[in-house]
Structure formats: C-alpha cells, structure tokens
Amino acid sequence: FYGILRGLSLDSAEDEQYREAISYGTRALNIAKRWGELFWISTAARNLAEIRLRQGLPEEAGLYLLELMEWHVALGQDWQMLGFLGGAAVLFPQTIGGDEAIVAIFSMMYHHPELTSNNRHQISNQFPRFQDKLGDSAYKAAWEKGKELDIDDVVNQLRTAWR
C-alpha cells in the first residue's frame, strides 16, 4: 500500500495535481512512521518536500525536512545525521539559508570523524561549484566557520531555518 501511495503521489506531482500528490504522499509518510523505518520515512518526507518546492513553497518544504531531521536526531547516529545533512544541503539548498551556510555545513561534515569516505568524496565534488559561486574569500570564510561547528550547531541552525 505504501508503494502504491508513493507512486500515486509521484504521478500526481508530475501532472501538477499537487493537492492529490500531497494527500497520497502524506498517507505514505504516515504508514512509514507507523513502521518506524527511517529509510521509508526519509523517502516519503523528501517526496513531500520536493512537491512543496515545485509549488514554490520552500517554507512548507522545510517543515517536512524538519520532521525528518527530528527522526534522525531521535536515532542519535552521527553517521546517519551527517548523511541527512549533506543530502539536505545538496537536494534542498533553497531551504537552508544560502551558499555560505551550505559551505559551512559541508566543512563541519568534512571535518567530522564519523563521515563516511563516500560522503567525504561527494562533498569534495561540490567544492569547485561553491568556490566559483562565492569567490575565494567568502568560500574560505564559510569553510573556516564550518570547522568550528558540530552536528548540534547545524541541527539548531536548520531548526531555525525550517520553522
């Protein structure tokens, strides 16, 4: 049933039938929450956030991301939280607070001892794009700021951005 609802949500969104897409997606998310499975919760919540962004509603998208982040916080696994933070920065940059904030998040992640080598590599691939967008001095300042952050700092920053 979850898969059917997710499929209906995706198809409805493709057809720009957003009210139906949100309805089906919310039902899928509620099923995933009952299961308590982070993967399925993440898939459903990201889908709903993407739909809200398509509608031009970044604040609404942020509410889904906030709820998903709180599930990650509740699990208390740093490596999972780091993956979530990187994914949010790449997939939902318009909800985070600008390129400097994203670079600071990437820097915090890059310097965290529990970051997986795959995620470290993915962050490294983002460096040139942000250096070009920000310029060297702004990029370096954001990178240095990120070195001083920890996961809790970024979580609090995103809680503020997504409320």
mmCIF file with all atom_site columns, C-alpha atoms in Angstrom:
data_model
loop_
_atom_site.group_PDB
_atom_site.id
_atom_site.type_symbol
_atom_site.label_atom_id
_atom_site.label_alt_id
_atom_site.label_comp_id
_atom_site.label_asym_id
_atom_site.label_entity_id
_atom_site.label_seq_id
_atom_site.pdbx_PDB_ins_code
_atom_site.Cartn_x
_atom_site.Cartn_y
_atom_site.Cartn_z
_atom_site.occupancy
_atom_site.B_iso_or_equiv
_atom_site.pdbx_formal_charge
_atom_site.auth_seq_id
_atom_site.auth_comp_id
_atom_site.auth_asym_id
_atom_site.auth_atom_id
_atom_site.pdbx_PDB_model_num
ATOM 1   C CA . PHE A 1 1   ? 0.000  0.000  0.000   1.00 0.00 ? 1   PHE A CA 1
ATOM 2   C CA . TYR A 1 2   ? 2.895  2.326  0.801   1.00 0.00 ? 2   TYR A CA 1
ATOM 3   C CA . GLY A 1 3   ? 4.353  1.775  -2.668  1.00 0.00 ? 3   GLY A CA 1
ATOM 4   C CA . ILE A 1 4   ? 1.045  2.416  -4.356  1.00 0.00 ? 4   ILE A CA 1
ATOM 5   C CA . LEU A 1 5   ? 0.530  5.645  -2.419  1.00 0.00 ? 5   LEU A CA 1
ATOM 6   C CA . ARG A 1 6   ? 4.076  6.815  -3.200  1.00 0.00 ? 6   ARG A CA 1
ATOM 7   C CA . GLY A 1 7   ? 3.549  6.028  -6.865  1.00 0.00 ? 7   GLY A CA 1
ATOM 8   C CA . LEU A 1 8   ? 0.275  7.926  -6.917  1.00 0.00 ? 8   LEU A CA 1
ATOM 9   C CA . SER A 1 9   ? 1.944  10.855 -5.193  1.00 0.00 ? 9   SER A CA 1
ATOM 10  C CA . LEU A 1 10  ? 4.795  10.933 -7.712  1.00 0.00 ? 10  LEU A CA 1
ATOM 11  C CA . ASP A 1 11  ? 2.448  10.617 -10.701 1.00 0.00 ? 11  ASP A CA 1
ATOM 12  C CA . SER A 1 12  ? 0.121  13.289 -9.361  1.00 0.00 ? 12  SER A CA 1
ATOM 13  C CA . ALA A 1 13  ? 3.036  15.649 -8.840  1.00 0.00 ? 13  ALA A CA 1
ATOM 14  C CA . GLU A 1 14  ? 4.228  15.030 -12.399 1.00 0.00 ? 14  GLU A CA 1
ATOM 15  C CA . ASP A 1 15  ? 0.760  16.006 -13.600 1.00 0.00 ? 15  ASP A CA 1
ATOM 16  C CA . GLU A 1 16  ? 0.884  19.095 -11.341 1.00 0.00 ? 16  GLU A CA 1
ATOM 17  C CA . GLN A 1 17  ? -2.034 17.753 -9.335  1.00 0.00 ? 17  GLN A CA 1
ATOM 18  C CA . TYR A 1 18  ? -0.385 18.910 -6.141  1.00 0.00 ? 18  TYR A CA 1
ATOM 19  C CA . ARG A 1 19  ? -3.322 18.577 -3.765  1.00 0.00 ? 19  ARG A CA 1
ATOM 20  C CA . GLU A 1 20  ? -3.641 14.899 -4.653  1.00 0.00 ? 20  GLU A CA 1
ATOM 21  C CA . ALA A 1 21  ? 0.131  14.430 -4.607  1.00 0.00 ? 21  ALA A CA 1
ATOM 22  C CA . ILE A 1 22  ? 0.325  15.810 -1.063  1.00 0.00 ? 22  ILE A CA 1
ATOM 23  C CA . SER A 1 23  ? -2.637 13.716 0.059   1.00 0.00 ? 23  SER A CA 1
ATOM 24  C CA . TYR A 1 24  ? -1.170 10.466 -1.251  1.00 0.00 ? 24  TYR A CA 1
ATOM 25  C CA . GLY A 1 25  ? 2.310  11.374 -0.052  1.00 0.00 ? 25  GLY A CA 1
ATOM 26  C CA . THR A 1 26  ? 1.068  12.186 3.441   1.00 0.00 ? 26  THR A CA 1
ATOM 27  C CA . ARG A 1 27  ? -0.699 8.857  3.661   1.00 0.00 ? 27  ARG A CA 1
ATOM 28  C CA . ALA A 1 28  ? 2.511  7.095  2.589   1.00 0.00 ? 28  ALA A CA 1
ATOM 29  C CA . LEU A 1 29  ? 4.500  9.066  5.174   1.00 0.00 ? 29  LEU A CA 1
ATOM 30  C CA . ASN A 1 30  ? 2.052  8.088  7.919   1.00 0.00 ? 30  ASN A CA 1
ATOM 31  C CA . ILE A 1 31  ? 2.447  4.413  7.017   1.00 0.00 ? 31  ILE A CA 1
ATOM 32  C CA . ALA A 1 32  ? 6.240  4.751  7.150   1.00 0.00 ? 32  ALA A CA 1
ATOM 33  C CA . LYS A 1 33  ? 6.021  6.453  10.545  1.00 0.00 ? 33  LYS A CA 1
ATOM 34  C CA . ARG A 1 34  ? 3.976  3.568  11.897  1.00 0.00 ? 34  ARG A CA 1
ATOM 35  C CA . TRP A 1 35  ? 6.688  1.218  10.691  1.00 0.00 ? 35  TRP A CA 1
ATOM 36  C CA . GLY A 1 36  ? 9.335  3.423  12.303  1.00 0.00 ? 36  GLY A CA 1
ATOM 37  C CA . GLU A 1 37  ? 11.713 2.742  9.394   1.00 0.00 ? 37  GLU A CA 1
ATOM 38  C CA . LEU A 1 38  ? 13.936 5.740  8.712   1.00 0.00 ? 38  LEU A CA 1
ATOM 39  C CA . PHE A 1 39  ? 14.587 4.834  5.073   1.00 0.00 ? 39  PHE A CA 1
ATOM 40  C CA . TRP A 1 40  ? 10.896 4.816  4.172   1.00 0.00 ? 40  TRP A CA 1
ATOM 41  C CA . ILE A 1 41  ? 10.168 7.874  6.301   1.00 0.00 ? 41  ILE A CA 1
ATOM 42  C CA . SER A 1 42  ? 13.009 9.678  4.506   1.00 0.00 ? 42  SER A CA 1
ATOM 43  C CA . THR A 1 43  ? 11.774 8.678  1.084   1.00 0.00 ? 43  THR A CA 1
ATOM 44  C CA . ALA A 1 44  ? 8.233  9.857  1.785   1.00 0.00 ? 44  ALA A CA 1
ATOM 45  C CA . ALA A 1 45  ? 9.239  13.097 3.535   1.00 0.00 ? 45  ALA A CA 1
ATOM 46  C CA . ARG A 1 46  ? 11.714 14.049 0.788   1.00 0.00 ? 46  ARG A CA 1
ATOM 47  C CA . ASN A 1 47  ? 9.000  13.452 -1.806  1.00 0.00 ? 47  ASN A CA 1
ATOM 48  C CA . LEU A 1 48  ? 6.630  15.776 0.042   1.00 0.00 ? 48  LEU A CA 1
ATOM 49  C CA . ALA A 1 49  ? 9.332  18.434 0.409   1.00 0.00 ? 49  ALA A CA 1
ATOM 50  C CA . GLU A 1 50  ? 10.076 18.243 -3.325  1.00 0.00 ? 50  GLU A CA 1
ATOM 51  C CA . ILE A 1 51  ? 6.386  18.681 -4.138  1.00 0.00 ? 51  ILE A CA 1
ATOM 52  C CA . ARG A 1 52  ? 6.200  21.780 -1.937  1.00 0.00 ? 52  ARG A CA 1
ATOM 53  C CA . LEU A 1 53  ? 9.268  23.208 -3.673  1.00 0.00 ? 53  LEU A CA 1
ATOM 54  C CA . ARG A 1 54  ? 7.660  22.606 -7.066  1.00 0.00 ? 54  ARG A CA 1
ATOM 55  C CA . GLN A 1 55  ? 4.736  24.612 -5.783  1.00 0.00 ? 55  GLN A CA 1
ATOM 56  C CA . GLY A 1 56  ? 7.069  27.436 -4.794  1.00 0.00 ? 56  GLY A CA 1
ATOM 57  C CA . LEU A 1 57  ? 6.525  26.814 -1.084  1.00 0.00 ? 57  LEU A CA 1
ATOM 58  C CA . PRO A 1 58  ? 10.001 26.450 0.468   1.00 0.00 ? 58  PRO A CA 1
ATOM 59  C CA . GLU A 1 59  ? 8.649  27.101 3.984   1.00 0.00 ? 59  GLU A CA 1
ATOM 60  C CA . GLU A 1 60  ? 6.280  24.147 3.646   1.00 0.00 ? 60  GLU A CA 1
ATOM 61  C CA . ALA A 1 61  ? 9.127  22.012 2.296   1.00 0.00 ? 61  ALA A CA 1
ATOM 62  C CA . GLY A 1 62  ? 11.173 22.982 5.329   1.00 0.00 ? 62  GLY A CA 1
ATOM 63  C CA . LEU A 1 63  ? 8.503  21.632 7.666   1.00 0.00 ? 63  LEU A CA 1
ATOM 64  C CA . TYR A 1 64  ? 8.837  18.161 6.132   1.00 0.00 ? 64  TYR A CA 1
ATOM 65  C CA . LEU A 1 65  ? 12.622 18.389 6.331   1.00 0.00 ? 65  LEU A CA 1
ATOM 66  C CA . LEU A 1 66  ? 12.408 19.489 9.957   1.00 0.00 ? 66  LEU A CA 1
ATOM 67  C CA . GLU A 1 67  ? 10.273 16.500 10.840  1.00 0.00 ? 67  GLU A CA 1
ATOM 68  C CA . LEU A 1 68  ? 12.659 14.186 9.024   1.00 0.00 ? 68  LEU A CA 1
ATOM 69  C CA . MET A 1 69  ? 15.646 15.728 10.779  1.00 0.00 ? 69  MET A CA 1
ATOM 70  C CA . GLU A 1 70  ? 13.979 15.149 14.144  1.00 0.00 ? 70  GLU A CA 1
ATOM 71  C CA . TRP A 1 71  ? 13.669 11.448 13.309  1.00 0.00 ? 71  TRP A CA 1
ATOM 72  C CA . HIS A 1 72  ? 17.421 11.405 12.654  1.00 0.00 ? 72  HIS A CA 1
ATOM 73  C CA . VAL A 1 73  ? 18.088 13.262 15.907  1.00 0.00 ? 73  VAL A CA 1
ATOM 74  C CA . ALA A 1 74  ? 15.959 10.748 17.813  1.00 0.00 ? 74  ALA A CA 1
ATOM 75  C CA . LEU A 1 75  ? 18.026 7.855  16.457  1.00 0.00 ? 75  LEU A CA 1
ATOM 76  C CA . GLY A 1 76  ? 21.213 9.527  17.642  1.00 0.00 ? 76  GLY A CA 1
ATOM 77  C CA . GLN A 1 77  ? 23.527 8.085  14.992  1.00 0.00 ? 77  GLN A CA 1
ATOM 78  C CA . ASP A 1 78  ? 26.063 10.696 13.905  1.00 0.00 ? 78  ASP A CA 1
ATOM 79  C CA . TRP A 1 79  ? 26.906 8.956  10.634  1.00 0.00 ? 79  TRP A CA 1
ATOM 80  C CA . GLN A 1 80  ? 23.216 8.925  9.649   1.00 0.00 ? 80  GLN A CA 1
ATOM 81  C CA . MET A 1 81  ? 22.754 12.550 10.665  1.00 0.00 ? 81  MET A CA 1
ATOM 82  C CA . LEU A 1 82  ? 25.786 13.557 8.607   1.00 0.00 ? 82  LEU A CA 1
ATOM 83  C CA . GLY A 1 83  ? 24.308 11.825 5.573   1.00 0.00 ? 83  GLY A CA 1
ATOM 84  C CA . PHE A 1 84  ? 20.999 13.572 6.125   1.00 0.00 ? 84  PHE A CA 1
ATOM 85  C CA . LEU A 1 85  ? 22.647 16.991 6.469   1.00 0.00 ? 85  LEU A CA 1
ATOM 86  C CA . GLY A 1 86  ? 24.650 16.542 3.287   1.00 0.00 ? 86  GLY A CA 1
ATOM 87  C CA . GLY A 1 87  ? 21.616 15.312 1.386   1.00 0.00 ? 87  GLY A CA 1
ATOM 88  C CA . ALA A 1 88  ? 19.529 18.242 2.583   1.00 0.00 ? 88  ALA A CA 1
ATOM 89  C CA . ALA A 1 89  ? 22.238 20.702 1.543   1.00 0.00 ? 89  ALA A CA 1
ATOM 90  C CA . VAL A 1 90  ? 22.508 19.196 -1.941  1.00 0.00 ? 90  VAL A CA 1
ATOM 91  C CA . LEU A 1 91  ? 18.818 18.440 -2.590  1.00 0.00 ? 91  LEU A CA 1
ATOM 92  C CA . PHE A 1 92  ? 17.171 21.386 -0.812  1.00 0.00 ? 92  PHE A CA 1
ATOM 93  C CA . PRO A 1 93  ? 19.690 24.261 -0.853  1.00 0.00 ? 93  PRO A CA 1
ATOM 94  C CA . GLN A 1 94  ? 16.992 26.914 -1.154  1.00 0.00 ? 94  GLN A CA 1
ATOM 95  C CA . THR A 1 95  ? 15.652 25.928 2.272   1.00 0.00 ? 95  THR A CA 1
ATOM 96  C CA . ILE A 1 96  ? 18.954 26.120 4.137   1.00 0.00 ? 96  ILE A CA 1
ATOM 97  C CA . GLY A 1 97  ? 19.906 29.779 4.063   1.00 0.00 ? 97  GLY A CA 1
ATOM 98  C CA . GLY A 1 98  ? 22.345 30.460 1.268   1.00 0.00 ? 98  GLY A CA 1
ATOM 99  C CA . ASP A 1 99  ? 25.555 29.176 -0.190  1.00 0.00 ? 99  ASP A CA 1
ATOM 100 C CA . GLU A 1 100 ? 27.673 30.267 2.778   1.00 0.00 ? 100 GLU A CA 1
ATOM 101 C CA . ALA A 1 101 ? 25.505 28.181 5.109   1.00 0.00 ? 101 ALA A CA 1
ATOM 102 C CA . ILE A 1 102 ? 25.848 25.168 2.815   1.00 0.00 ? 102 ILE A CA 1
ATOM 103 C CA . VAL A 1 103 ? 29.638 25.508 2.659   1.00 0.00 ? 103 VAL A CA 1
ATOM 104 C CA . ALA A 1 104 ? 29.777 25.767 6.460   1.00 0.00 ? 104 ALA A CA 1
ATOM 105 C CA . ILE A 1 105 ? 27.683 22.594 6.750   1.00 0.00 ? 105 ILE A CA 1
ATOM 106 C CA . PHE A 1 106 ? 29.937 20.803 4.275   1.00 0.00 ? 106 PHE A CA 1
ATOM 107 C CA . SER A 1 107 ? 33.001 21.939 6.208   1.00 0.00 ? 107 SER A CA 1
ATOM 108 C CA . MET A 1 108 ? 31.601 20.683 9.522   1.00 0.00 ? 108 MET A CA 1
ATOM 109 C CA . MET A 1 109 ? 30.775 17.377 7.878   1.00 0.00 ? 109 MET A CA 1
ATOM 110 C CA . TYR A 1 110 ? 34.136 17.073 6.140   1.00 0.00 ? 110 TYR A CA 1
ATOM 111 C CA . HIS A 1 111 ? 35.978 17.506 9.432   1.00 0.00 ? 111 HIS A CA 1
ATOM 112 C CA . HIS A 1 112 ? 33.730 15.151 11.407  1.00 0.00 ? 112 HIS A CA 1
ATOM 113 C CA . PRO A 1 113 ? 35.461 11.842 12.240  1.00 0.00 ? 113 PRO A CA 1
ATOM 114 C CA . GLU A 1 114 ? 32.367 9.737  11.504  1.00 0.00 ? 114 GLU A CA 1
ATOM 115 C CA . LEU A 1 115 ? 31.813 10.986 7.958   1.00 0.00 ? 115 LEU A CA 1
ATOM 116 C CA . THR A 1 116 ? 31.996 8.082  5.524   1.00 0.00 ? 116 THR A CA 1
ATOM 117 C CA . SER A 1 117 ? 34.579 8.194  2.756   1.00 0.00 ? 117 SER A CA 1
ATOM 118 C CA . ASN A 1 118 ? 31.793 8.158  0.159   1.00 0.00 ? 118 ASN A CA 1
ATOM 119 C CA . ASN A 1 119 ? 30.180 11.250 1.681   1.00 0.00 ? 119 ASN A CA 1
ATOM 120 C CA . ARG A 1 120 ? 33.577 12.947 2.014   1.00 0.00 ? 120 ARG A CA 1
ATOM 121 C CA . HIS A 1 121 ? 34.151 12.317 -1.706  1.00 0.00 ? 121 HIS A CA 1
ATOM 122 C CA . GLN A 1 122 ? 30.701 13.705 -2.590  1.00 0.00 ? 122 GLN A CA 1
ATOM 123 C CA . ILE A 1 123 ? 31.417 16.866 -0.611  1.00 0.00 ? 123 ILE A CA 1
ATOM 124 C CA . SER A 1 124 ? 34.790 17.253 -2.339  1.00 0.00 ? 124 SER A CA 1
ATOM 125 C CA . ASN A 1 125 ? 32.990 17.182 -5.676  1.00 0.00 ? 125 ASN A CA 1
ATOM 126 C CA . GLN A 1 126 ? 30.937 20.204 -4.572  1.00 0.00 ? 126 GLN A CA 1
ATOM 127 C CA . PHE A 1 127 ? 33.974 22.403 -3.755  1.00 0.00 ? 127 PHE A CA 1
ATOM 128 C CA . PRO A 1 128 ? 34.572 23.892 -7.221  1.00 0.00 ? 128 PRO A CA 1
ATOM 129 C CA . ARG A 1 129 ? 30.930 24.849 -7.740  1.00 0.00 ? 129 ARG A CA 1
ATOM 130 C CA . PHE A 1 130 ? 30.732 26.757 -4.467  1.00 0.00 ? 130 PHE A CA 1
ATOM 131 C CA . GLN A 1 131 ? 34.154 28.365 -4.898  1.00 0.00 ? 131 GLN A CA 1
ATOM 132 C CA . ASP A 1 132 ? 33.004 29.689 -8.266  1.00 0.00 ? 132 ASP A CA 1
ATOM 133 C CA . LYS A 1 133 ? 29.671 30.935 -6.875  1.00 0.00 ? 133 LYS A CA 1
ATOM 134 C CA . LEU A 1 134 ? 31.047 32.569 -3.731  1.00 0.00 ? 134 LEU A CA 1
ATOM 135 C CA . GLY A 1 135 ? 34.547 33.596 -4.700  1.00 0.00 ? 135 GLY A CA 1
ATOM 136 C CA . ASP A 1 136 ? 37.648 32.557 -2.833  1.00 0.00 ? 136 ASP A CA 1
ATOM 137 C CA . SER A 1 137 ? 37.416 34.824 0.209   1.00 0.00 ? 137 SER A CA 1
ATOM 138 C CA . ALA A 1 138 ? 33.718 34.152 1.004   1.00 0.00 ? 138 ALA A CA 1
ATOM 139 C CA . TYR A 1 139 ? 34.224 30.447 0.387   1.00 0.00 ? 139 TYR A CA 1
ATOM 140 C CA . LYS A 1 140 ? 37.237 30.295 2.714   1.00 0.00 ? 140 LYS A CA 1
ATOM 141 C CA . ALA A 1 141 ? 35.410 32.257 5.426   1.00 0.00 ? 141 ALA A CA 1
ATOM 142 C CA . ALA A 1 142 ? 32.407 29.892 5.279   1.00 0.00 ? 142 ALA A CA 1
ATOM 143 C CA . TRP A 1 143 ? 34.727 26.871 5.283   1.00 0.00 ? 143 TRP A CA 1
ATOM 144 C CA . GLU A 1 144 ? 36.567 28.150 8.364   1.00 0.00 ? 144 GLU A CA 1
ATOM 145 C CA . LYS A 1 145 ? 33.265 28.881 10.116  1.00 0.00 ? 145 LYS A CA 1
ATOM 146 C CA . GLY A 1 146 ? 32.158 25.293 9.454   1.00 0.00 ? 146 GLY A CA 1
ATOM 147 C CA . LYS A 1 147 ? 35.277 23.916 11.120  1.00 0.00 ? 147 LYS A CA 1
ATOM 148 C CA . GLU A 1 148 ? 34.039 25.429 14.388  1.00 0.00 ? 148 GLU A CA 1
ATOM 149 C CA . LEU A 1 149 ? 30.586 23.838 14.145  1.00 0.00 ? 149 LEU A CA 1
ATOM 150 C CA . ASP A 1 150 ? 29.391 20.469 15.342  1.00 0.00 ? 150 ASP A CA 1
ATOM 151 C CA . ILE A 1 151 ? 26.289 18.467 14.457  1.00 0.00 ? 151 ILE A CA 1
ATOM 152 C CA . ASP A 1 152 ? 24.233 20.089 17.217  1.00 0.00 ? 152 ASP A CA 1
ATOM 153 C CA . ASP A 1 153 ? 25.097 23.566 15.917  1.00 0.00 ? 153 ASP A CA 1
ATOM 154 C CA . VAL A 1 154 ? 23.925 22.676 12.410  1.00 0.00 ? 154 VAL A CA 1
ATOM 155 C CA . VAL A 1 155 ? 20.787 20.959 13.713  1.00 0.00 ? 155 VAL A CA 1
ATOM 156 C CA . ASN A 1 156 ? 19.906 24.106 15.669  1.00 0.00 ? 156 ASN A CA 1
ATOM 157 C CA . GLN A 1 157 ? 20.619 26.265 12.622  1.00 0.00 ? 157 GLN A CA 1
ATOM 158 C CA . LEU A 1 158 ? 18.304 24.130 10.494  1.00 0.00 ? 158 LEU A CA 1
ATOM 159 C CA . ARG A 1 159 ? 15.616 24.053 13.162  1.00 0.00 ? 159 ARG A CA 1
ATOM 160 C CA . THR A 1 160 ? 15.561 27.844 12.914  1.00 0.00 ? 160 THR A CA 1
ATOM 161 C CA . ALA A 1 161 ? 15.587 27.843 9.108   1.00 0.00 ? 161 ALA A CA 1
ATOM 162 C CA . TRP A 1 162 ? 12.826 25.256 8.773   1.00 0.00 ? 162 TRP A CA 1
ATOM 163 C CA . ARG A 1 163 ? 10.336 26.592 11.340  1.00 0.00 ? 163 ARG A CA 1
#
